[in-house]
Amino acid sequence: MSEGLKIVVYGVGPIGSLIVKLLSSRKGVELIGGIDVDPSKVGEDLGVVAGLGRSLGVKVIHDSISWNYLKSVKPDVVIISTGTYLDRIYPQIVRAVSAGANVVSTSETLAYPWYRYPELSLLIDELARKNSVRVIGTGVNPGFVFDALPAFLTSVSAEVYRIHVVRSLDASKRRYSFQKKYGISLTPEEFMLKMSAGEITAHVGYAESIMLLGCILGVSIDSVEEGQEPIIAEKPMETQYFKIEPGRVSGIHGWGVGYVNGREFVRLDLLASVGREDYDEVLIEGNPTTRWRCETGTPGDIATASMVVNVIPRVLQAPPGLLTMKDIILPSVFLGDYGWYAGKT
Ligand SMILES: NC(=O)c1ccc[n+]([C@@H]2O[C@H](COP(=O)([O-])OP(=O)(O)OC[C@H]3O[C@@H](n4cnc5c(N)ncnc54)[C@H](OP(=O)(O)O)[C@@H]3O)[C@@H](O)[C@H]2O)c1
Protein backbone atom coordinates (compact mmCIF):
# COMPACT_ATOMS: atom_id res chain seq x y z
CA MET A 1 0.00 0.00 0.00
CA SER A 2 1.39 3.42 -0.92
CA GLU A 3 1.80 5.67 2.10
CA GLY A 4 2.20 9.41 2.43
CA LEU A 5 5.13 11.27 3.93
CA LYS A 6 4.24 11.52 7.62
CA ILE A 7 4.67 15.04 8.97
CA VAL A 8 4.21 16.54 12.45
CA VAL A 9 4.12 20.32 12.93
CA TYR A 10 5.78 21.36 16.20
CA GLY A 11 4.58 24.89 17.04
CA VAL A 12 1.23 25.77 15.47
CA GLY A 13 1.53 29.58 15.65
CA PRO A 14 1.01 31.81 12.61
CA ILE A 15 3.94 30.29 10.69
CA GLY A 16 3.21 26.69 11.74
CA SER A 17 -0.43 27.23 10.74
CA LEU A 18 0.57 28.50 7.29
CA ILE A 19 2.81 25.44 6.92
CA VAL A 20 -0.13 23.16 7.82
CA LYS A 21 -2.26 24.95 5.21
CA LEU A 22 0.32 24.52 2.46
CA LEU A 23 1.08 20.90 3.36
CA SER A 24 -2.60 20.00 3.48
CA SER A 25 -2.89 20.60 -0.26
CA ARG A 26 0.37 18.93 -1.33
CA LYS A 27 0.23 15.48 -2.88
CA GLY A 28 1.44 12.54 -0.80
CA VAL A 29 1.60 14.40 2.52
CA GLU A 30 0.07 12.81 5.62
CA LEU A 31 -0.27 15.42 8.38
CA ILE A 32 -0.29 13.15 11.41
CA GLY A 33 -0.32 15.68 14.24
CA GLY A 34 0.73 18.90 15.89
CA ILE A 35 2.53 19.83 19.11
CA ASP A 36 2.12 23.09 21.02
CA VAL A 37 2.02 24.52 24.55
CA ASP A 38 -0.82 27.00 24.10
CA PRO A 39 -3.78 25.67 26.14
CA SER A 40 -6.23 27.04 23.56
CA LYS A 41 -4.67 24.76 20.91
CA VAL A 42 -3.82 21.58 22.83
CA GLY A 43 -6.48 18.86 22.40
CA GLU A 44 -7.99 20.60 19.36
CA ASP A 45 -7.94 19.34 15.79
CA LEU A 46 -4.80 20.42 13.87
CA GLY A 47 -6.83 21.63 10.88
CA VAL A 48 -9.07 23.77 13.09
CA VAL A 49 -6.11 25.24 15.03
CA ALA A 50 -4.33 26.08 11.76
CA GLY A 51 -7.44 27.85 10.45
CA LEU A 52 -8.03 25.43 7.59
CA GLY A 53 -11.76 25.65 8.17
CA ARG A 54 -11.94 21.87 8.27
CA SER A 55 -10.85 19.06 10.49
CA LEU A 56 -7.77 16.97 9.63
CA GLY A 57 -8.78 14.21 12.05
CA VAL A 58 -5.59 14.58 14.15
CA LYS A 59 -5.05 16.44 17.41
CA VAL A 60 -2.53 18.97 18.70
CA ILE A 61 -0.82 17.42 21.72
CA HIS A 62 1.07 19.16 24.54
CA ASP A 63 4.85 19.49 24.36
CA SER A 64 5.18 17.75 27.75
CA ILE A 65 4.23 14.40 26.17
CA SER A 66 6.04 14.96 22.86
CA TRP A 67 8.86 12.47 23.58
CA ASN A 68 6.57 9.42 23.84
CA TYR A 69 4.24 10.81 21.20
CA LEU A 70 6.95 11.18 18.56
CA LYS A 71 8.37 7.74 19.34
CA SER A 72 4.91 6.21 18.88
CA VAL A 73 3.79 8.01 15.68
CA LYS A 74 7.25 7.87 14.01
CA PRO A 75 7.00 10.84 11.62
CA ASP A 76 9.26 11.06 8.57
CA VAL A 77 9.57 14.81 9.09
CA VAL A 78 8.99 17.17 12.02
CA ILE A 79 8.61 20.87 11.17
CA ILE A 80 9.73 22.96 14.14
CA SER A 81 8.25 26.47 14.15
CA THR A 82 8.32 27.23 17.86
CA GLY A 83 11.20 29.65 18.37
CA THR A 84 14.26 31.50 17.20
CA TYR A 85 17.12 30.48 19.50
CA LEU A 86 18.73 27.09 19.11
CA ASP A 87 19.38 26.56 22.83
CA ARG A 88 15.61 26.93 23.42
CA ILE A 89 14.52 24.56 20.66
CA TYR A 90 17.38 22.08 21.16
CA PRO A 91 15.24 19.68 23.29
CA GLN A 92 12.59 19.67 20.55
CA ILE A 93 15.20 18.76 17.93
CA VAL A 94 16.59 15.99 20.16
CA ARG A 95 13.12 14.48 20.63
CA ALA A 96 12.33 14.56 16.91
CA VAL A 97 15.71 13.19 15.80
CA SER A 98 15.68 10.48 18.50
CA ALA A 99 12.31 9.36 17.13
CA GLY A 100 13.96 8.94 13.71
CA ALA A 101 12.47 12.09 12.14
CA ASN A 102 14.12 14.60 9.83
CA VAL A 103 13.76 18.19 11.04
CA VAL A 104 13.03 21.32 9.02
CA SER A 105 12.81 24.39 11.23
CA THR A 106 12.16 28.11 10.88
CA SER A 107 14.59 28.83 13.75
CA GLU A 108 16.72 31.73 12.51
CA THR A 109 19.81 30.67 14.45
CA LEU A 110 19.61 27.14 13.02
CA ALA A 111 20.18 28.56 9.52
CA TYR A 112 23.91 28.69 10.32
CA PRO A 113 24.07 27.21 13.83
CA TRP A 114 27.86 26.99 14.07
CA TYR A 115 28.07 30.77 14.48
CA ARG A 116 26.27 31.13 17.83
CA TYR A 117 26.04 27.53 19.04
CA PRO A 118 29.11 25.51 17.95
CA GLU A 119 28.80 22.91 20.74
CA LEU A 120 25.08 22.31 20.19
CA SER A 121 25.75 22.11 16.45
CA LEU A 122 28.24 19.28 16.98
CA LEU A 123 25.79 17.43 19.22
CA ILE A 124 22.93 17.80 16.73
CA ASP A 125 25.13 16.73 13.83
CA GLU A 126 26.28 13.64 15.73
CA LEU A 127 22.74 12.66 16.78
CA ALA A 128 21.34 13.23 13.28
CA ARG A 129 24.04 11.07 11.68
CA LYS A 130 23.51 8.35 14.31
CA ASN A 131 19.78 8.30 13.47
CA SER A 132 20.36 8.70 9.69
CA VAL A 133 18.26 11.86 9.49
CA ARG A 134 18.82 15.50 8.54
CA VAL A 135 18.26 18.77 10.43
CA ILE A 136 18.04 22.15 8.69
CA GLY A 137 16.99 25.72 9.51
CA THR A 138 15.49 27.82 6.72
CA GLY A 139 12.82 30.38 5.85
CA VAL A 140 12.67 33.69 4.03
CA ASN A 141 15.43 35.31 6.06
CA PRO A 142 17.69 33.64 7.01
CA GLY A 143 17.20 31.05 4.32
CA PHE A 144 16.62 33.15 1.22
CA VAL A 145 16.78 36.95 0.76
CA PHE A 146 20.04 37.69 2.62
CA ASP A 147 21.89 34.46 1.78
CA ALA A 148 20.66 31.73 -0.61
CA LEU A 149 19.31 34.26 -3.14
CA PRO A 150 22.47 36.44 -3.45
CA ALA A 151 24.55 33.25 -3.50
CA PHE A 152 22.53 31.94 -6.46
CA LEU A 153 22.81 35.31 -8.23
CA THR A 154 26.61 35.03 -8.14
CA SER A 155 26.45 31.84 -10.23
CA VAL A 156 27.07 33.99 -13.31
CA SER A 157 29.89 36.06 -11.78
CA ALA A 158 33.53 35.57 -12.71
CA GLU A 159 34.63 37.63 -9.70
CA VAL A 160 32.83 39.09 -6.70
CA TYR A 161 34.28 41.99 -4.68
CA ARG A 162 31.31 42.99 -2.56
CA ILE A 163 27.63 42.07 -2.08
CA HIS A 164 25.01 44.50 -0.76
CA VAL A 165 21.45 43.31 -0.08
CA VAL A 166 18.62 45.66 0.88
CA ARG A 167 15.30 44.26 2.12
CA SER A 168 12.62 46.90 2.52
CA LEU A 169 9.22 45.88 3.83
CA ASP A 170 5.94 47.24 5.08
CA ALA A 171 5.74 45.94 8.66
CA SER A 172 1.99 46.62 8.79
CA LYS A 173 1.44 43.64 6.45
CA ARG A 174 3.14 41.19 8.80
CA ARG A 175 1.65 38.98 11.54
CA TYR A 176 1.05 40.15 15.14
CA SER A 177 4.09 38.28 16.56
CA PHE A 178 6.31 40.01 13.95
CA GLN A 179 5.03 43.51 14.78
CA LYS A 180 5.36 42.82 18.50
CA LYS A 181 8.96 41.62 18.27
CA TYR A 182 9.86 44.68 16.16
CA GLY A 183 8.63 46.92 18.99
CA ILE A 184 5.91 48.62 16.94
CA SER A 185 4.23 51.45 18.97
CA LEU A 186 6.81 51.45 21.82
CA THR A 187 8.62 54.63 22.83
CA PRO A 188 12.28 54.65 21.68
CA GLU A 189 13.33 54.22 25.34
CA GLU A 190 11.04 51.20 25.82
CA PHE A 191 12.38 49.77 22.57
CA MET A 192 16.01 50.04 23.73
CA LEU A 193 15.21 48.59 27.17
CA LYS A 194 13.23 45.65 25.80
CA MET A 195 15.88 44.94 23.16
CA SER A 196 18.68 44.88 25.73
CA ALA A 197 16.59 42.71 28.09
CA GLY A 198 15.88 40.28 25.22
CA GLU A 199 12.11 40.82 25.61
CA ILE A 200 11.91 41.76 21.93
CA THR A 201 14.43 40.86 19.24
CA ALA A 202 13.39 42.54 15.96
CA HIS A 203 15.24 40.58 13.25
CA VAL A 204 17.59 37.78 14.26
CA GLY A 205 19.96 36.30 11.71
CA TYR A 206 22.15 38.99 10.07
CA ALA A 207 25.28 37.16 11.19
CA GLU A 208 23.85 33.74 10.28
CA SER A 209 23.03 34.96 6.76
CA ILE A 210 26.51 36.46 6.32
CA MET A 211 28.24 33.30 7.54
CA LEU A 212 25.99 31.11 5.38
CA LEU A 213 26.60 33.26 2.30
CA GLY A 214 30.35 33.20 2.91
CA CYS A 215 30.25 29.45 3.38
CA ILE A 216 28.32 28.87 0.13
CA LEU A 217 30.75 31.12 -1.78
CA GLY A 218 33.80 29.47 -0.23
CA VAL A 219 34.84 32.78 1.35
CA SER A 220 36.16 32.92 4.88
CA ILE A 221 34.46 35.77 6.80
CA ASP A 222 36.91 37.17 9.43
CA SER A 223 34.39 39.14 11.46
CA VAL A 224 30.77 40.21 11.53
CA GLU A 225 29.11 43.35 12.89
CA GLU A 226 25.37 43.66 13.36
CA GLY A 227 23.03 46.24 14.84
CA GLN A 228 19.47 47.53 14.89
CA GLU A 229 17.92 50.91 15.62
CA PRO A 230 14.30 52.03 15.76
CA ILE A 231 12.59 54.01 13.00
CA ILE A 232 10.41 56.69 14.60
CA ALA A 233 6.92 57.63 13.35
CA GLU A 234 6.61 61.26 12.24
CA LYS A 235 2.81 61.15 12.01
CA PRO A 236 0.03 58.98 13.53
CA MET A 237 0.00 55.49 12.03
CA GLU A 238 -2.01 52.35 12.50
CA THR A 239 -1.74 48.64 11.77
CA GLN A 240 -4.26 45.86 12.28
CA TYR A 241 -2.78 45.41 15.77
CA PHE A 242 -1.18 48.70 16.92
CA LYS A 243 -1.85 52.46 17.00
CA ILE A 244 1.39 54.45 16.68
CA GLU A 245 1.63 58.03 17.92
CA PRO A 246 4.27 60.37 16.43
CA GLY A 247 7.59 59.88 18.25
CA ARG A 248 6.97 56.15 18.78
CA VAL A 249 8.53 53.18 17.03
CA SER A 250 7.14 52.34 13.58
CA GLY A 251 9.82 49.78 12.66
CA ILE A 252 13.55 49.21 12.52
CA HIS A 253 16.67 49.65 10.45
CA GLY A 254 18.93 46.67 11.00
CA TRP A 255 22.24 45.80 9.40
CA GLY A 256 24.93 43.21 9.23
CA VAL A 257 28.42 43.58 7.76
CA GLY A 258 30.81 40.73 7.01
CA TYR A 259 34.53 41.45 6.52
CA VAL A 260 37.13 39.53 4.54
CA ASN A 261 40.77 40.48 5.18
CA GLY A 262 39.48 43.55 7.02
CA ARG A 263 37.49 44.75 3.99
CA GLU A 264 33.70 44.90 3.75
CA PHE A 265 32.58 41.93 1.65
CA VAL A 266 28.86 41.63 2.54
CA ARG A 267 26.47 44.35 3.71
CA LEU A 268 22.87 43.53 4.60
CA ASP A 269 20.31 46.26 5.30
CA LEU A 270 16.84 45.56 6.61
CA LEU A 271 14.33 48.43 6.55
CA ALA A 272 11.12 47.16 8.12
CA SER A 273 8.55 49.77 9.12
CA VAL A 274 4.88 50.61 8.84
CA GLY A 275 3.91 51.94 5.40
CA ARG A 276 7.35 51.35 3.83
CA GLU A 277 7.74 50.29 0.18
CA ASP A 278 8.16 46.52 -0.31
CA TYR A 279 11.21 45.55 -2.37
CA ASP A 280 14.34 43.41 -2.23
CA GLU A 281 17.54 44.45 -3.99
CA VAL A 282 20.85 42.68 -4.46
CA LEU A 283 23.94 44.47 -5.76
CA ILE A 284 26.86 42.28 -6.74
CA GLU A 285 30.03 44.27 -7.35
CA GLY A 286 32.40 42.21 -9.43
CA ASN A 287 32.91 40.98 -12.93
CA PRO A 288 30.27 41.67 -14.11
CA THR A 289 28.64 44.08 -11.65
CA THR A 290 24.93 43.29 -11.51
CA ARG A 291 21.89 44.62 -9.71
CA TRP A 292 18.80 42.48 -9.16
CA ARG A 293 15.56 43.95 -7.82
CA CYS A 294 12.24 42.40 -6.82
CA GLU A 295 9.69 45.22 -7.08
CA THR A 296 7.02 43.38 -5.06
CA GLY A 297 9.31 42.37 -2.21
CA THR A 298 9.10 38.81 -0.92
CA PRO A 299 6.13 38.53 1.47
CA GLY A 300 7.83 37.01 4.51
CA ASP A 301 5.19 34.82 6.13
CA ILE A 302 4.02 32.92 3.07
CA ALA A 303 7.60 32.84 1.78
CA THR A 304 8.84 31.23 4.99
CA ALA A 305 6.10 28.60 5.02
CA SER A 306 6.66 27.91 1.31
CA MET A 307 10.43 27.54 1.70
CA VAL A 308 9.94 25.05 4.53
CA VAL A 309 7.42 23.00 2.56
CA ASN A 310 9.38 23.15 -0.70
CA VAL A 311 12.77 22.12 0.70
CA ILE A 312 11.46 18.91 2.30
CA PRO A 313 12.21 16.69 -0.75
CA ARG A 314 15.63 18.34 -1.19
CA VAL A 315 16.47 17.79 2.46
CA LEU A 316 15.46 14.13 2.24
CA GLN A 317 17.84 13.67 -0.70
CA ALA A 318 20.80 15.13 1.23
CA PRO A 319 23.20 13.08 3.35
CA PRO A 320 22.29 12.70 7.05
CA GLY A 321 23.55 15.30 9.55
CA LEU A 322 23.13 18.95 10.44
CA LEU A 323 22.66 20.79 7.15
CA THR A 324 22.42 24.35 5.86
CA MET A 325 21.04 25.67 2.57
CA LYS A 326 24.54 25.05 1.20
CA ASP A 327 24.06 21.29 1.49
CA ILE A 328 20.85 20.79 -0.48
CA ILE A 329 20.09 20.62 -4.18
CA LEU A 330 18.95 24.00 -5.60
CA PRO A 331 15.52 24.60 -4.02
CA SER A 332 12.40 25.44 -6.02
CA VAL A 333 8.69 25.03 -5.55
CA PHE A 334 7.93 21.31 -5.28
CA LEU A 335 4.63 20.33 -6.86
CA GLY A 336 5.31 16.61 -7.10
CA ASP A 337 4.36 13.67 -4.90
CA TYR A 338 5.84 13.88 -1.40
CA GLY A 339 4.75 10.27 -0.84
CA TRP A 340 7.55 9.16 -3.15
CA TYR A 341 10.02 10.08 -0.37
CA ALA A 342 8.20 8.15 2.36
CA GLY A 343 10.36 5.41 3.84
CA LYS A 344 13.13 6.05 1.27
CA THR A 345 15.63 7.77 3.57
N1 LIG B 1 13.73 31.93 9.14
C1 LIG B 1 12.77 32.77 8.81
O1 LIG B 1 12.81 33.38 7.77
C2 LIG B 1 11.58 32.98 9.71
C3 LIG B 1 10.45 33.64 9.22
C4 LIG B 1 9.33 33.74 10.04
C5 LIG B 1 9.36 33.26 11.34
N2 LIG B 1 10.50 32.69 11.80
C6 LIG B 1 10.54 32.15 13.16
O2 LIG B 1 9.68 31.02 13.23
C7 LIG B 1 9.16 30.89 14.56
C8 LIG B 1 7.65 30.74 14.47
O3 LIG B 1 7.05 31.98 14.09
P1 LIG B 1 5.61 32.40 14.64
O4 LIG B 1 5.40 33.80 14.24
O5 LIG B 1 4.62 31.36 14.24
O6 LIG B 1 5.90 32.35 16.24
P2 LIG B 1 4.88 32.37 17.46
O7 LIG B 1 3.75 33.31 17.20
O8 LIG B 1 5.72 32.58 18.67
O9 LIG B 1 4.26 30.87 17.47
C9 LIG B 1 5.00 29.77 17.94
C10 LIG B 1 4.04 28.70 18.44
O10 LIG B 1 4.81 27.67 19.06
C11 LIG B 1 4.33 27.49 20.41
N3 LIG B 1 5.42 27.04 21.28
C12 LIG B 1 6.30 27.77 22.00
N4 LIG B 1 7.14 26.96 22.68
C13 LIG B 1 6.76 25.70 22.40
C14 LIG B 1 7.22 24.42 22.82
N5 LIG B 1 8.23 24.28 23.65
N6 LIG B 1 6.59 23.32 22.34
C15 LIG B 1 5.54 23.43 21.49
N7 LIG B 1 5.05 24.63 21.07
C16 LIG B 1 5.66 25.73 21.51
C17 LIG B 1 3.79 28.85 20.80
O11 LIG B 1 2.92 28.77 21.92
P3 LIG B 1 2.78 30.09 22.86
O12 LIG B 1 2.25 31.16 21.96
O13 LIG B 1 1.81 29.67 23.92
O14 LIG B 1 4.16 30.38 23.37
C18 LIG B 1 3.07 29.24 19.50
O15 LIG B 1 1.83 28.58 19.39
C19 LIG B 1 9.64 32.16 15.31
O16 LIG B 1 10.78 31.84 16.07
C20 LIG B 1 10.01 33.11 14.21
O17 LIG B 1 10.98 34.06 14.61
C21 LIG B 1 11.60 32.53 11.02
Short mmCIF file of C-alpha atoms and ligand atoms in Angstrom, two decimals, residues 10-15 35-38 41 63 81-84 92 106 108 138-142 175 177 181 304, ligand 1:
data_model
loop_
_atom_site.label_atom_id
_atom_site.label_comp_id
_atom_site.label_asym_id
_atom_site.label_seq_id
_atom_site.Cartn_x
_atom_site.Cartn_y
_atom_site.Cartn_z
CA TYR A 10 5.78 21.36 16.20
CA GLY A 11 4.58 24.89 17.04
CA VAL A 12 1.23 25.77 15.47
CA GLY A 13 1.53 29.58 15.65
CA PRO A 14 1.01 31.81 12.61
CA ILE A 15 3.94 30.29 10.69
CA ILE A 35 2.53 19.83 19.11
CA ASP A 36 2.12 23.09 21.02
CA VAL A 37 2.02 24.52 24.55
CA ASP A 38 -0.82 27.00 24.10
CA LYS A 41 -4.67 24.76 20.91
CA ASP A 63 4.85 19.49 24.36
CA SER A 81 8.25 26.47 14.15
CA THR A 82 8.32 27.23 17.86
CA GLY A 83 11.20 29.65 18.37
CA THR A 84 14.26 31.50 17.20
CA GLN A 92 12.59 19.67 20.55
CA THR A 106 12.16 28.11 10.88
CA GLU A 108 16.72 31.73 12.51
CA THR A 138 15.49 27.82 6.72
CA GLY A 139 12.82 30.38 5.85
CA VAL A 140 12.67 33.69 4.03
CA ASN A 141 15.43 35.31 6.06
CA PRO A 142 17.69 33.64 7.01
CA ARG A 175 1.65 38.98 11.54
CA SER A 177 4.09 38.28 16.56
CA LYS A 181 8.96 41.62 18.27
CA THR A 304 8.84 31.23 4.99
N1 LIG B 1 13.73 31.93 9.14
C1 LIG B 1 12.77 32.77 8.81
O1 LIG B 1 12.81 33.38 7.77
C2 LIG B 1 11.58 32.98 9.71
C3 LIG B 1 10.45 33.64 9.22
C4 LIG B 1 9.33 33.74 10.04
C5 LIG B 1 9.36 33.26 11.34
N2 LIG B 1 10.50 32.69 11.80
C6 LIG B 1 10.54 32.15 13.16
O2 LIG B 1 9.68 31.02 13.23
C7 LIG B 1 9.16 30.89 14.56
C8 LIG B 1 7.65 30.74 14.47
O3 LIG B 1 7.05 31.98 14.09
P1 LIG B 1 5.61 32.40 14.64
O4 LIG B 1 5.40 33.80 14.24
O5 LIG B 1 4.62 31.36 14.24
O6 LIG B 1 5.90 32.35 16.24
P2 LIG B 1 4.88 32.37 17.46
O7 LIG B 1 3.75 33.31 17.20
O8 LIG B 1 5.72 32.58 18.67
O9 LIG B 1 4.26 30.87 17.47
C9 LIG B 1 5.00 29.77 17.94
C10 LIG B 1 4.04 28.70 18.44
O10 LIG B 1 4.81 27.67 19.06
C11 LIG B 1 4.33 27.49 20.41
N3 LIG B 1 5.42 27.04 21.28
C12 LIG B 1 6.30 27.77 22.00
N4 LIG B 1 7.14 26.96 22.68
C13 LIG B 1 6.76 25.70 22.40
C14 LIG B 1 7.22 24.42 22.82
N5 LIG B 1 8.23 24.28 23.65
N6 LIG B 1 6.59 23.32 22.34
C15 LIG B 1 5.54 23.43 21.49
N7 LIG B 1 5.05 24.63 21.07
C16 LIG B 1 5.66 25.73 21.51
C17 LIG B 1 3.79 28.85 20.80
O11 LIG B 1 2.92 28.77 21.92
P3 LIG B 1 2.78 30.09 22.86
O12 LIG B 1 2.25 31.16 21.96
O13 LIG B 1 1.81 29.67 23.92
O14 LIG B 1 4.16 30.38 23.37
C18 LIG B 1 3.07 29.24 19.50
O15 LIG B 1 1.83 28.58 19.39
C19 LIG B 1 9.64 32.16 15.31
O16 LIG B 1 10.78 31.84 16.07
C20 LIG B 1 10.01 33.11 14.21
O17 LIG B 1 10.98 34.06 14.61
C21 LIG B 1 11.60 32.53 11.02
#
